[in-house]
PDB file of C-alpha atoms in Angstrom:
ATOM      1  CA  MET A 189     -27.334 -16.794 -19.526  1.00 56.00           C
ATOM      2  CA  ASN A 190     -28.420 -13.558 -17.959  1.00 76.00           C
ATOM      3  CA  TYR A 191     -25.392 -11.281 -18.416  1.00 79.00           C
ATOM      4  CA  SER A 192     -27.163  -8.133 -17.190  1.00 81.00           C
ATOM      5  CA  ARG A 193     -26.861  -9.373 -13.605  1.00 79.00           C
ATOM      6  CA  TYR A 194     -23.065  -9.709 -14.003  1.00 77.00           C
ATOM      7  CA  ILE A 195     -22.808  -6.308 -15.641  1.00 77.00           C
ATOM      8  CA  VAL A 196     -24.716  -4.621 -12.808  1.00 77.00           C
ATOM      9  CA  LEU A 197     -22.626  -6.403 -10.171  1.00 71.00           C
ATOM     10  CA  SER A 198     -19.409  -5.382 -11.939  1.00 68.00           C
ATOM     11  CA  LEU A 199     -20.510  -1.745 -12.160  1.00 65.00           C
ATOM     12  CA  VAL A 200     -21.447  -1.669  -8.486  1.00 66.00           C
ATOM     13  CA  LEU A 201     -18.047  -3.058  -7.485  1.00 59.00           C
ATOM     14  CA  LEU A 202     -16.111  -0.722  -9.774  1.00 59.00           C
ATOM     15  CA  LEU A 203     -18.018   2.413  -8.790  1.00 61.00           C
ATOM     16  CA  SER A 204     -17.932   1.754  -5.056  1.00 58.00           C
ATOM     17  CA  SER A 205     -14.190   2.121  -4.610  1.00 59.00           C
ATOM     18  CA  CYS A 206     -12.788   4.508  -2.035  1.00 67.00           C
ATOM     19  CA  HIS A 207      -9.246   5.743  -1.601  1.00 70.00           C
ATOM     20  CA  SER A 208      -7.125   7.202   1.135  1.00 77.00           C
ATOM     21  CA  MET A 209      -3.608   8.549   1.511  1.00 81.00           C
ATOM     22  CA  LYS A 210      -1.699   9.817   4.511  1.00 84.00           C
ATOM     23  CA  PHE A 211       1.441  11.921   4.794  1.00 84.00           C
ATOM     24  CA  GLU A 212       3.375  11.577   8.054  1.00 88.00           C
ATOM     25  CA  ILE A 213       5.319  14.797   8.565  1.00 84.00           C
ATOM     26  CA  SER A 214       6.540  14.462  12.163  1.00 81.00           C
ATOM     27  CA  ASP A 215       6.810  11.964  15.037  1.00 83.00           C
ATOM     28  CA  ALA A 216       5.850  14.562  17.656  1.00 82.00           C
ATOM     29  CA  PRO A 217       2.989  13.893  20.092  1.00 85.00           C
ATOM     30  CA  ALA A 218      -0.452  14.466  18.613  1.00 82.00           C
ATOM     31  CA  GLY A 219      -2.699  17.303  19.689  1.00 85.00           C
ATOM     32  CA  ARG A 220      -5.794  18.527  17.905  1.00 89.00           C
ATOM     33  CA  VAL A 221      -7.370  16.540  15.071  1.00 91.00           C
ATOM     34  CA  ILE A 222      -9.281  18.595  12.509  1.00 90.00           C
ATOM     35  CA  LYS A 223     -11.619  17.011   9.975  1.00 93.00           C
ATOM     36  CA  ASP A 224     -12.658  18.888   6.858  1.00 90.00           C
ATOM     37  CA  SER A 225     -14.356  18.282   3.530  1.00 88.00           C
ATOM     38  CA  LYS A 226     -13.291  20.104   0.378  1.00 88.00           C
ATOM     39  CA  PRO A 227     -15.215  20.323  -2.889  1.00 87.00           C
ATOM     40  CA  PHE A 228     -13.558  19.376  -6.169  1.00 85.00           C
ATOM     41  CA  PHE A 229     -14.992  19.399  -9.664  1.00 87.00           C
ATOM     42  CA  LEU A 230     -14.641  17.231 -12.785  1.00 85.00           C
ATOM     43  CA  PHE A 231     -13.637  13.955 -11.116  1.00 77.00           C
ATOM     44  CA  GLY A 232     -11.382  15.726  -8.620  1.00 75.00           C
ATOM     45  CA  VAL A 233      -9.185  17.413 -11.207  1.00 78.00           C
ATOM     46  CA  ILE A 234     -10.233  20.992 -10.412  1.00 80.00           C
ATOM     47  CA  PRO A 235      -9.779  22.034  -6.750  1.00 80.00           C
ATOM     48  CA  THR A 236     -11.722  24.952  -5.304  1.00 81.00           C
ATOM     49  CA  GLN A 237      -9.385  26.030  -2.521  1.00 82.00           C
ATOM     50  CA  GLU A 238      -5.809  25.862  -1.282  1.00 86.00           C
ATOM     51  CA  VAL A 239      -4.973  24.601   2.188  1.00 85.00           C
ATOM     52  CA  ASP A 240      -2.589  26.567   4.417  1.00 88.00           C
ATOM     53  CA  LEU A 241      -1.346  24.192   7.124  1.00 86.00           C
ATOM     54  CA  GLY A 242       0.164  27.106   9.040  1.00 87.00           C
ATOM     55  CA  THR A 243      -3.311  28.524   9.516  1.00 90.00           C
ATOM     56  CA  ILE A 244      -4.948  25.196  10.348  1.00 89.00           C
ATOM     57  CA  CYS A 245      -2.179  24.031  12.726  1.00 88.00           C
ATOM     58  CA  PRO A 246      -0.118  27.048  13.862  1.00 89.00           C
ATOM     59  CA  GLU A 247       1.682  24.829  16.419  1.00 89.00           C
ATOM     60  CA  GLY A 248       2.858  22.504  13.628  1.00 87.00           C
ATOM     61  CA  THR A 249       1.454  19.613  11.623  1.00 88.00           C
ATOM     62  CA  ILE A 250       2.064  15.936  12.331  1.00 90.00           C
ATOM     63  CA  SER A 251       0.087  14.339   9.516  1.00 90.00           C
ATOM     64  CA  VAL A 252      -2.294  15.046   6.679  1.00 91.00           C
ATOM     65  CA  ALA A 253      -4.726  12.385   5.489  1.00 91.00           C
ATOM     66  CA  GLU A 254      -7.088  12.601   2.546  1.00 89.00           C
ATOM     67  CA  SER A 255      -9.754  10.101   1.637  1.00 87.00           C
ATOM     68  CA  THR A 256     -12.804   9.554  -0.473  1.00 85.00           C
ATOM     69  CA  THR A 257     -15.515   8.207   1.785  1.00 83.00           C
ATOM     70  CA  PHE A 258     -18.560   6.312   0.610  1.00 82.00           C
ATOM     71  CA  LEU A 259     -20.643   9.506   0.827  1.00 84.00           C
ATOM     72  CA  ASP A 260     -18.024  11.453  -1.165  1.00 84.00           C
ATOM     73  CA  GLY A 261     -18.058   8.769  -3.861  1.00 82.00           C
ATOM     74  CA  PHE A 262     -21.849   8.630  -3.875  1.00 84.00           C
ATOM     75  CA  LEU A 263     -22.096  12.400  -4.375  1.00 87.00           C
ATOM     76  CA  GLY A 264     -19.601  12.160  -7.222  1.00 84.00           C
ATOM     77  CA  LEU A 265     -21.615   9.318  -8.739  1.00 83.00           C
ATOM     78  CA  ILE A 266     -24.997  11.044  -8.673  1.00 89.00           C
ATOM     79  CA  THR A 267     -23.508  14.242 -10.132  1.00 88.00           C
ATOM     80  CA  LEU A 268     -21.715  12.222 -12.833  1.00 85.00           C
ATOM     81  CA  GLY A 269     -18.321  13.392 -11.579  1.00 83.00           C
ATOM     82  CA  ILE A 270     -19.077  17.093 -11.832  1.00 89.00           C
ATOM     83  CA  TYR A 271     -18.941  17.545  -8.038  1.00 89.00           C
ATOM     84  CA  THR A 272     -16.506  15.240  -6.208  1.00 86.00           C
ATOM     85  CA  PRO A 273     -15.829  16.112  -2.558  1.00 88.00           C
ATOM     86  CA  ARG A 274     -12.883  14.725  -0.580  1.00 88.00           C
ATOM     87  CA  SER A 275     -12.516  14.367   3.169  1.00 89.00           C
ATOM     88  CA  SER A 276      -9.327  15.519   4.898  1.00 90.00           C
ATOM     89  CA  THR A 277      -7.952  14.995   8.400  1.00 91.00           C
ATOM     90  CA  TYR A 278      -5.190  17.200   9.833  1.00 92.00           C
ATOM     91  CA  THR A 279      -3.338  16.160  12.993  1.00 91.00           C
ATOM     92  CA  CYS A 280      -1.640  19.052  14.789  1.00 91.00           C
ATOM     93  CA  ARG A 281       1.233  18.904  17.288  1.00 88.00           C
ATOM     94  CA  GLY A 282       0.360  18.657  20.954  1.00 80.00           C
ATOM     95  CA  GLY A 283       0.986  21.519  23.309  1.00 64.00           C
ATOM     96  CA  ASN A 284       3.986  21.500  25.671  1.00 54.00           C
TER      97      ASN A 284
END
């Protein structure tokens, strides 16, 4: 049997995984939605910046979501995990 085909298929499936997580902070009405991408290094272990939600959403934060998109994963793959970006979405409170 040709096992190389199964090995390649298994690697493609394992390396194509994406993740996402979301923190709901408030039930207030939503306002602005801000999307951002942050660089990380060494498989996401070493961050390059801190996020200040008070600066991003001075009116208050409703939720914070972080995900690894296909493009983020692809960039991490071609750099062998040295550079691994993550995409973030911040939902701010609506104005009164």
